[in-house]
Amino acid sequence: MLAAEETYKSLELSSGWFMENAWLIALIPAVAFVLIIAFGKKMPFKGAEFGLASIGASLVIATGAGIQWMQRTDSADHGGEAAQGMASGVRGALRAAEGAEAKPFIDPVVSQWVWWQNSGLEFGIGSHIDGLSILLLWLVAFISFLVQIFSLDYVRGDRRYTHFFAALTLFSSGMLVMVMASNMVQLILGWEIMGLCSFMLIGHWWEDSYNSHSALKAFFTVRVGDVGLLIGTAILFFGSNQWAVDNLGTNGFDIRAIQAWALSGDGSSWTLLMASVALFIAAIGKSGQFPFHTWLPDAMAGPTPVSSLLHSSTMVVAGVFLVARIYPVFWEGFNIANGGLSFIAIIGGITIIIAALLAFVQDDIKKVLAYSTVSQLGYMMLGLGTGAWLPAVFHVFTHAFFKCCLFLAAGSISHSGSHHSFDMKKDMGGLRKFMPITFGAWCVSTLALTGVIPFAGFWSKDEIIDNVGDAGYTFLFWVGLFGAALTAMYMTRATYLTFFGDPRGAAAGIHHDADHGYATEHRETLVTAATIDRELVTVGAAPKSLGAAAAHGDDHGDDHGDDHGDDHGDHGDHGDHGPHESGKLILIPIVILAVLALTSGFANPTPLAGDALGLNLGEGVELIKEYVEPRAEAVSLDIAAGHAGESVQLLEPGFVPNEAAGFVPNEAAGFVPAAGDKKAGCGRSTPEVGTVCYFPAVSHAVPTLSKILLSLGVVAIGYAAAIGFCIAFYKNKHPKLVGLTERSRIARGGYLFLKNKYYLDALYQNVFVYFVSRPLAKATYWFNQNVLDAAVDGVGAGGKRAGEFVYKNIDQKLVDGAVNASGTIASETGHGLQPIQSGRVNHYASLLFGAAAVGAIVLVILNVS
């Protein structure tokens, strides 16, 4: 090992101003929030200029930090030769692919200040900049910037316009704080800022009881998961703190220390398992995974820009980011390295299917997209749960563009095509003729979502599915493919109802009164069989008759959220001009996102790197892999214990990367992998003494043409089936399909099961909430009245009796009695001596003479004796 230590020296890597000051990315929007609240209403644009300028500044800094991170990576890969600019970063990746296989670990750039301390335990706040944080910082800033531009026109005239931009800006700041966190305390801070802002934004139009109910539902559901975050953080702290102090000179809240401890082999497997379970419960709540997914569709009560930002790159992605950030904990806790069926993979697989099925029975276009988000988050969790870290993070990246585009397109449709309605059956149809740009962007993003080559979703989602199968999870592989087919089918249905067929309701110029009947309809928790029969029979009738039948049951009329017309500002209302294309402030963000929905997949086109498509461009085209995925390399403790900016490449245990340089296998230390084992290294074997690992050695599937064709074939089948059904059911009104639930009890039962969302809301409301609000509340009240209050009253009564006893017996009889007795004795003694005090001098002299005589006699007697 001496030769290795001499040859592999630490590399002095440049950091750059942008990376060192990346904390400004989150601070600037936070300051803007204060300015909007304080001065927003006095500004020309009512505070929107503060929000837009702050997010724009954050985007500039995030972009600069990203370029510098690429330069830092290239510098490490090429022995300190720093590449210049974005183009050179790509060239550096190409050169790295052509050169040596060994690549050094790249230290993050950490800027941190002591926030507060207690009993010697310091809590820092600042920025932790590495590939993952750079990707998310830029993504959040970019999406937030486009959403704020969209909002300038979309919420114009809203009565709480200023407060909307304030909450939206702070919401983005909270996500940025969490992404750059270097410790779990700061991560929790950003996590909770988002939770608070989501409550304000979902309930932005709180006058409608449905909106306020949805905000409370989201807040309390996520809070349940947050308990897991606090418990998991506590477990990690007490489990890793001593190790972190002894080895890295930090504490158990430090994220890097947690990563290194999890992979060190010193952590208890039981501790890691319990921490993993608790933390993943938090991720389930935040990212809307089964069974905590019920709040996410109801969050559509907020304005569409909120829905777009929340579902694309901020709050719901936070749970995925949490798992990705401290991935070594889950890697070891759920034994992912050895192919264990992890809790993450199980929940992800379930969520993919159950959310996709629910999207089929939604009439609200935003709810279709909401369930689509839940399903896509399931793909991300499935990837993380099976070791496909890179594809999962890559899907976060691509999903942000096409899902944000879809939501903004839905907002454009509501704003300019359906008179603020989101009901596809009641107020849409035939809109492609009136809104060609929105229609084109919607189609591009739909193709990206469904995974059609060459759109973005094909490169990321298919990579997840491919890696799941390559890791040996055959059943989950088919679950992923089945979910892809379902995605194509429900998006075809939504596209047909919105853009094809005959215009209906508002799309046909018929405006409905916005009665906002959610307070009444929301009480109707379950959809009845009679309602289903009436709806499906009416679907086959004339298109204009759909309006009365579509508003039913749990959809609450589907006019909520942005359908506020004159009640909450006209949002640039087009009046009675009929459907038309939206304005530039709405269309520009949509078009930009549509372009990225087409092209962003080329940031990591794995099939192009190999021979699957016959191009063989090399690994250099996989930019996300090169610059985002952490290197699974052991790092010297001397470097890890506080020398930020230095990086070292050590021997991977048991391998000989370059014998000419003097490297030898470290057999003496016992790190010799089994014959044929290609997966030795960090996270698969204990790190060598004196070194630590920060990321496990994950595997990467090699795409094959057969798997690509299989995936595309499944999606094509889904499209064909859905298109055929839409034409037969909605256009031709085939008699065998129309009214099917009236004739078939099985079809009716299945539809009811989906329409009532698997009865989970009923379960939560009628069991858990009922138990809390009724029996548990009554039991708590009885305990309070009969135990706590009785105990307090008993103590009070006992105190009163004790006081009375002390007063009567101690104070009055003993204390006052003794005082009075001493006074009486003194008085009586005085009275007894009173005769002696006669005032006669001769009498006094006689007494003195007598006393002297008696004294003399006593002295004589004593002396004689």
mmCIF file of N, CA and C in Angstrom, residues 766-856:
data_model
loop_
_atom_site.group_PDB
_atom_site.id
_atom_site.type_symbol
_atom_site.label_atom_id
_atom_site.label_comp_id
_atom_site.label_asym_id
_atom_site.label_seq_id
_atom_site.Cartn_x
_atom_site.Cartn_y
_atom_site.Cartn_z
ATOM 1 N N ASN A 766 -63.568 7.377 8.518
ATOM 2 C CA ASN A 766 -64.528 6.689 9.375
ATOM 3 C C ASN A 766 -63.892 5.833 10.456
ATOM 4 N N VAL A 767 -62.605 5.558 10.315
ATOM 5 C CA VAL A 767 -61.936 4.740 11.329
ATOM 6 C C VAL A 767 -60.944 5.581 12.126
ATOM 7 N N PHE A 768 -59.908 6.040 11.447
ATOM 8 C CA PHE A 768 -58.849 6.748 12.175
ATOM 9 C C PHE A 768 -59.316 8.114 12.664
ATOM 10 N N VAL A 769 -59.856 8.920 11.732
ATOM 11 C CA VAL A 769 -60.304 10.249 12.146
ATOM 12 C C VAL A 769 -61.477 10.140 13.109
ATOM 13 N N TYR A 770 -62.408 9.217 12.810
ATOM 14 C CA TYR A 770 -63.542 9.027 13.708
ATOM 15 C C TYR A 770 -63.066 8.576 15.092
ATOM 16 N N PHE A 771 -62.088 7.685 15.093
ATOM 17 C CA PHE A 771 -61.583 7.200 16.375
ATOM 18 C C PHE A 771 -60.932 8.333 17.169
ATOM 19 N N VAL A 772 -60.213 9.194 16.453
ATOM 20 C CA VAL A 772 -59.554 10.302 17.139
ATOM 21 C C VAL A 772 -60.570 11.320 17.617
ATOM 22 N N SER A 773 -61.547 11.631 16.735
ATOM 23 C CA SER A 773 -62.499 12.693 17.063
ATOM 24 C C SER A 773 -63.619 12.238 17.987
ATOM 25 N N ARG A 774 -63.892 10.939 18.037
ATOM 26 C CA ARG A 774 -64.993 10.466 18.876
ATOM 27 C C ARG A 774 -64.524 9.632 20.067
ATOM 28 N N PRO A 775 -64.300 8.333 19.904
ATOM 29 C CA PRO A 775 -63.951 7.524 21.091
ATOM 30 C C PRO A 775 -62.680 7.991 21.795
ATOM 31 N N LEU A 776 -61.648 8.257 21.033
ATOM 32 C CA LEU A 776 -60.402 8.675 21.666
ATOM 33 C C LEU A 776 -60.570 10.034 22.332
ATOM 34 N N ALA A 777 -61.310 10.916 21.662
ATOM 35 C CA ALA A 777 -61.545 12.231 22.253
ATOM 36 C C ALA A 777 -62.360 12.115 23.533
ATOM 37 N N LYS A 778 -63.395 11.248 23.492
ATOM 38 C CA LYS A 778 -64.213 11.055 24.693
ATOM 39 C C LYS A 778 -63.405 10.419 25.812
ATOM 40 N N ALA A 779 -62.584 9.429 25.446
ATOM 41 C CA ALA A 779 -61.765 8.777 26.468
ATOM 42 C C ALA A 779 -60.758 9.765 27.057
ATOM 43 N N THR A 780 -60.198 10.597 26.185
ATOM 44 C CA THR A 780 -59.256 11.603 26.670
ATOM 45 C C THR A 780 -59.962 12.613 27.573
ATOM 46 N N TYR A 781 -61.181 13.005 27.182
ATOM 47 C CA TYR A 781 -61.942 13.945 27.998
ATOM 48 C C TYR A 781 -62.282 13.332 29.353
ATOM 49 N N TRP A 782 -62.708 12.053 29.334
ATOM 50 C CA TRP A 782 -63.023 11.384 30.609
ATOM 51 C C TRP A 782 -61.781 11.297 31.482
ATOM 52 N N PHE A 783 -60.649 10.945 30.863
ATOM 53 C CA PHE A 783 -59.399 10.845 31.623
ATOM 54 C C PHE A 783 -59.021 12.211 32.196
ATOM 55 N N ASN A 784 -59.253 13.248 31.404
ATOM 56 C CA ASN A 784 -58.923 14.597 31.859
ATOM 57 C C ASN A 784 -59.797 15.009 33.034
ATOM 58 N N GLN A 785 -61.108 14.692 32.890
ATOM 59 C CA GLN A 785 -62.037 15.115 33.935
ATOM 60 C C GLN A 785 -61.931 14.256 35.192
ATOM 61 N N ASN A 786 -61.823 12.941 34.993
ATOM 62 C CA ASN A 786 -61.907 12.034 36.129
ATOM 63 C C ASN A 786 -60.567 11.633 36.722
ATOM 64 N N VAL A 787 -59.499 11.837 35.963
ATOM 65 C CA VAL A 787 -58.179 11.466 36.483
ATOM 66 C C VAL A 787 -57.336 12.708 36.720
ATOM 67 N N LEU A 788 -57.073 13.449 35.632
ATOM 68 C CA LEU A 788 -56.208 14.612 35.791
ATOM 69 C C LEU A 788 -56.863 15.685 36.643
ATOM 70 N N ASP A 789 -58.108 16.074 36.241
ATOM 71 C CA ASP A 789 -58.781 17.104 37.021
ATOM 72 C C ASP A 789 -59.086 16.628 38.432
ATOM 73 N N ALA A 790 -59.451 15.336 38.553
ATOM 74 C CA ALA A 790 -59.723 14.798 39.885
ATOM 75 C C ALA A 790 -58.470 14.834 40.754
ATOM 76 N N ALA A 791 -57.346 14.502 40.119
ATOM 77 C CA ALA A 791 -56.090 14.553 40.877
ATOM 78 C C ALA A 791 -55.763 15.978 41.288
ATOM 79 N N VAL A 792 -55.942 16.910 40.347
ATOM 80 C CA VAL A 792 -55.673 18.309 40.673
ATOM 81 C C VAL A 792 -56.626 18.809 41.740
ATOM 82 N N ASP A 793 -57.919 18.465 41.586
ATOM 83 C CA ASP A 793 -58.899 18.874 42.592
ATOM 84 C C ASP A 793 -58.601 18.247 43.945
ATOM 85 N N GLY A 794 -58.186 16.964 43.908
ATOM 86 C CA GLY A 794 -57.853 16.285 45.158
ATOM 87 C C GLY A 794 -56.671 16.943 45.854
ATOM 88 N N VAL A 795 -55.671 17.298 45.058
ATOM 89 C CA VAL A 795 -54.528 17.993 45.643
ATOM 90 C C VAL A 795 -54.955 19.335 46.230
ATOM 91 N N GLY A 796 -55.840 20.025 45.514
ATOM 92 C CA GLY A 796 -56.326 21.306 46.020
ATOM 93 C C GLY A 796 -57.122 21.161 47.295
ATOM 94 N N ALA A 797 -58.021 20.153 47.300
ATOM 95 C CA ALA A 797 -58.822 19.923 48.511
ATOM 96 C C ALA A 797 -57.946 19.502 49.681
ATOM 97 N N GLY A 798 -56.983 18.620 49.403
ATOM 98 C CA GLY A 798 -56.046 18.206 50.460
ATOM 99 C C GLY A 798 -55.244 19.385 50.987
ATOM 100 N N GLY A 799 -54.841 20.237 50.081
ATOM 101 C CA GLY A 799 -54.109 21.424 50.511
ATOM 102 C C GLY A 799 -54.949 22.334 51.382
ATOM 103 N N LYS A 800 -56.245 22.457 50.998
ATOM 104 C CA LYS A 800 -57.146 23.287 51.802
ATOM 105 C C LYS A 800 -57.309 22.720 53.189
ATOM 106 N N ARG A 801 -57.534 21.394 53.276
ATOM 107 C CA ARG A 801 -57.692 20.759 54.586
ATOM 108 C C ARG A 801 -56.406 20.854 55.403
ATOM 109 N N ALA A 802 -55.277 20.662 54.760
ATOM 110 C CA ALA A 802 -54.006 20.781 55.467
ATOM 111 C C ALA A 802 -53.808 22.208 55.983
ATOM 112 N N GLY A 803 -54.218 23.175 55.178
ATOM 113 C CA GLY A 803 -54.107 24.562 55.614
ATOM 114 C C GLY A 803 -54.987 24.863 56.816
ATOM 115 N N GLU A 804 -56.217 24.325 56.741
ATOM 116 C CA GLU A 804 -57.121 24.536 57.875
ATOM 117 C C GLU A 804 -56.572 23.894 59.147
ATOM 118 N N PHE A 805 -56.019 22.687 59.022
ATOM 119 C CA PHE A 805 -55.452 22.005 60.191
ATOM 120 C C PHE A 805 -54.274 22.793 60.765
ATOM 121 N N VAL A 806 -53.398 23.243 59.882
ATOM 122 C CA VAL A 806 -52.245 24.029 60.345
ATOM 123 C C VAL A 806 -52.700 25.312 61.010
ATOM 124 N N TYR A 807 -53.718 25.941 60.408
ATOM 125 C CA TYR A 807 -54.202 27.206 60.978
ATOM 126 C C TYR A 807 -54.786 27.000 62.367
ATOM 127 N N LYS A 808 -55.660 25.970 62.471
ATOM 128 C CA LYS A 808 -56.348 25.761 63.751
ATOM 129 C C LYS A 808 -55.422 25.209 64.829
ATOM 130 N N ASN A 809 -54.618 24.237 64.498
ATOM 131 C CA ASN A 809 -53.853 23.514 65.504
ATOM 132 C C ASN A 809 -52.415 24.010 65.667
ATOM 133 N N ILE A 810 -51.777 24.330 64.570
ATOM 134 C CA ILE A 810 -50.386 24.763 64.671
ATOM 135 C C ILE A 810 -50.296 26.269 64.913
ATOM 136 N N ASP A 811 -50.957 27.012 64.044
ATOM 137 C CA ASP A 811 -50.852 28.469 64.151
ATOM 138 C C ASP A 811 -51.605 29.002 65.360
ATOM 139 N N GLN A 812 -52.902 28.615 65.461
ATOM 140 C CA GLN A 812 -53.732 29.193 66.508
ATOM 141 C C GLN A 812 -53.407 28.617 67.899
ATOM 142 N N LYS A 813 -53.328 27.301 67.946
ATOM 143 C CA LYS A 813 -53.160 26.682 69.254
ATOM 144 C C LYS A 813 -51.708 26.612 69.716
ATOM 145 N N LEU A 814 -50.800 26.206 68.825
ATOM 146 C CA LEU A 814 -49.421 26.003 69.248
ATOM 147 C C LEU A 814 -48.624 27.307 69.222
ATOM 148 N N VAL A 815 -48.539 27.911 68.032
ATOM 149 C CA VAL A 815 -47.729 29.125 67.908
ATOM 150 C C VAL A 815 -48.347 30.287 68.687
ATOM 151 N N ASP A 816 -49.624 30.586 68.361
ATOM 152 C CA ASP A 816 -50.257 31.702 69.055
ATOM 153 C C ASP A 816 -50.427 31.396 70.542
ATOM 154 N N GLY A 817 -50.672 30.105 70.883
ATOM 155 C CA GLY A 817 -50.801 29.730 72.299
ATOM 156 C C GLY A 817 -49.514 29.970 73.061
ATOM 157 N N ALA A 818 -48.382 29.579 72.460
ATOM 158 C CA ALA A 818 -47.093 29.803 73.136
ATOM 159 C C ALA A 818 -46.810 31.285 73.311
ATOM 160 N N VAL A 819 -47.104 32.067 72.280
ATOM 161 C CA VAL A 819 -46.887 33.508 72.383
ATOM 162 C C VAL A 819 -47.789 34.120 73.451
ATOM 163 N N ASN A 820 -49.058 33.730 73.445
ATOM 164 C CA ASN A 820 -49.996 34.275 74.447
ATOM 165 C C ASN A 820 -49.610 33.839 75.856
ATOM 166 N N ALA A 821 -49.141 32.558 75.997
ATOM 167 C CA ALA A 821 -48.745 32.056 77.316
ATOM 168 C C ALA A 821 -47.556 32.840 77.863
ATOM 169 N N SER A 822 -46.573 33.113 77.017
ATOM 170 C CA SER A 822 -45.421 33.889 77.474
ATOM 171 C C SER A 822 -45.838 35.283 77.908
ATOM 172 N N GLY A 823 -46.797 35.825 77.199
ATOM 173 C CA GLY A 823 -47.306 37.142 77.583
ATOM 174 C C GLY A 823 -48.034 37.090 78.916
ATOM 175 N N THR A 824 -48.835 36.027 79.088
ATOM 176 C CA THR A 824 -49.572 35.882 80.353
ATOM 177 C C THR A 824 -48.605 35.719 81.529
ATOM 178 N N ILE A 825 -47.583 34.887 81.359
ATOM 179 C CA ILE A 825 -46.599 34.677 82.429
ATOM 180 C C ILE A 825 -45.922 35.998 82.786
ATOM 181 N N ALA A 826 -45.508 36.710 81.757
ATOM 182 C CA ALA A 826 -44.858 37.993 82.025
ATOM 183 C C ALA A 826 -45.790 38.943 82.759
ATOM 184 N N SER A 827 -47.067 38.933 82.331
ATOM 185 C CA SER A 827 -48.045 39.823 82.970
ATOM 186 C C SER A 827 -48.272 39.457 84.428
ATOM 187 N N GLU A 828 -48.456 38.161 84.688
ATOM 188 C CA GLU A 828 -48.720 37.731 86.060
ATOM 189 C C GLU A 828 -47.497 37.947 86.938
ATOM 190 N N THR A 829 -46.324 37.677 86.385
ATOM 191 C CA THR A 829 -45.107 37.927 87.164
ATOM 192 C C THR A 829 -45.012 39.397 87.537
ATOM 193 N N GLY A 830 -45.357 40.225 86.630
ATOM 194 C CA GLY A 830 -45.348 41.665 86.909
ATOM 195 C C GLY A 830 -46.311 42.033 88.014
ATOM 196 N N HIS A 831 -47.516 41.403 87.901
ATOM 197 C CA HIS A 831 -48.506 41.679 88.942
ATOM 198 C C HIS A 831 -47.991 41.205 90.311
ATOM 199 N N GLY A 832 -47.286 40.041 90.324
ATOM 200 C CA GLY A 832 -46.780 39.508 91.603
ATOM 201 C C GLY A 832 -45.683 40.371 92.181
ATOM 202 N N LEU A 833 -44.888 40.976 91.387
ATOM 203 C CA LEU A 833 -43.801 41.817 91.854
ATOM 204 C C LEU A 833 -44.221 43.256 92.058
ATOM 205 N N GLN A 834 -45.440 43.551 91.684
ATOM 206 C CA GLN A 834 -45.905 44.924 91.776
ATOM 207 C C GLN A 834 -45.844 45.489 93.213
ATOM 208 N N PRO A 835 -46.203 44.674 94.256
ATOM 209 C CA PRO A 835 -46.147 45.247 95.639
ATOM 210 C C PRO A 835 -44.745 45.661 96.029
ATOM 211 N N ILE A 836 -43.766 45.019 95.485
ATOM 212 C CA ILE A 836 -42.395 45.377 95.864
ATOM 213 C C ILE A 836 -42.079 46.796 95.405
ATOM 214 N N GLN A 837 -42.629 47.183 94.313
ATOM 215 C CA GLN A 837 -42.400 48.520 93.761
ATOM 216 C C GLN A 837 -43.354 49.510 94.433
ATOM 217 N N SER A 838 -43.007 49.873 95.744
ATOM 218 C CA SER A 838 -43.907 50.771 96.513
ATOM 219 C C SER A 838 -43.537 52.235 96.357
ATOM 220 N N GLY A 839 -42.277 52.517 96.032
ATOM 221 C CA GLY A 839 -41.825 53.895 95.904
ATOM 222 C C GLY A 839 -41.218 54.450 97.177
ATOM 223 N N ARG A 840 -41.089 53.637 98.236
ATOM 224 C CA ARG A 840 -40.525 54.115 99.508
ATOM 225 C C ARG A 840 -39.047 53.744 99.569
ATOM 226 N N VAL A 841 -38.186 54.741 99.804
ATOM 227 C CA VAL A 841 -36.743 54.540 99.782
ATOM 228 C C VAL A 841 -36.275 53.751 100.994
ATOM 229 N N ASN A 842 -36.816 54.037 102.143
ATOM 230 C CA ASN A 842 -36.405 53.286 103.332
ATOM 231 C C ASN A 842 -36.770 51.824 103.215
ATOM 232 N N HIS A 843 -37.870 51.553 102.527
ATOM 233 C CA HIS A 843 -38.292 50.161 102.296
ATOM 234 C C HIS A 843 -37.296 49.442 101.383
ATOM 235 N N TYR A 844 -36.826 50.156 100.346
ATOM 236 C CA TYR A 844 -35.852 49.581 99.432
ATOM 237 C C TYR A 844 -34.535 49.323 100.168
ATOM 238 N N ALA A 845 -34.136 50.223 101.066
ATOM 239 C CA ALA A 845 -32.874 50.061 101.805
ATOM 240 C C ALA A 845 -32.931 48.860 102.731
ATOM 241 N N SER A 846 -34.087 48.668 103.342
ATOM 242 C CA SER A 846 -34.245 47.508 104.226
ATOM 243 C C SER A 846 -34.088 46.220 103.453
ATOM 244 N N LEU A 847 -34.668 46.165 102.215
ATOM 245 C CA LEU A 847 -34.577 44.969 101.374
ATOM 246 C C LEU A 847 -33.130 44.721 100.971
ATOM 247 N N LEU A 848 -32.391 45.772 100.654
ATOM 248 C CA LEU A 848 -31.001 45.605 100.252
ATOM 249 C C LEU A 848 -30.149 45.135 101.428
ATOM 250 N N PHE A 849 -30.421 45.710 102.627
ATOM 251 C CA PHE A 849 -29.671 45.303 103.800
ATOM 252 C C PHE A 849 -29.938 43.858 104.132
ATOM 253 N N GLY A 850 -31.188 43.454 104.057
ATOM 254 C CA GLY A 850 -31.565 42.053 104.325
ATOM 255 C C GLY A 850 -30.893 41.107 103.340
ATOM 256 N N ALA A 851 -30.883 41.516 102.077
ATOM 257 C CA ALA A 851 -30.265 40.672 101.058
ATOM 258 C C ALA A 851 -28.783 40.542 101.298
ATOM 259 N N ALA A 852 -28.132 41.645 101.699
ATOM 260 C CA ALA A 852 -26.694 41.593 101.976
ATOM 261 C C ALA A 852 -26.408 40.703 103.165
ATOM 262 N N ALA A 853 -27.273 40.762 104.153
ATOM 263 C CA ALA A 853 -27.088 39.920 105.349
ATOM 264 C C ALA A 853 -27.197 38.454 104.969
ATOM 265 N N VAL A 854 -28.175 38.133 104.195
ATOM 266 C CA VAL A 854 -28.369 36.737 103.759
ATOM 267 C C VAL A 854 -27.164 36.285 102.961
ATOM 268 N N GLY A 855 -26.621 37.149 102.111
ATOM 269 C CA GLY A 855 -25.447 36.791 101.310
ATOM 270 C C GLY A 855 -24.245 36.547 102.198
ATOM 271 N N ALA A 856 -24.083 37.386 103.219
ATOM 272 C CA ALA A 856 -22.944 37.217 104.110
ATOM 273 C C ALA A 856 -23.025 35.905 104.868
#
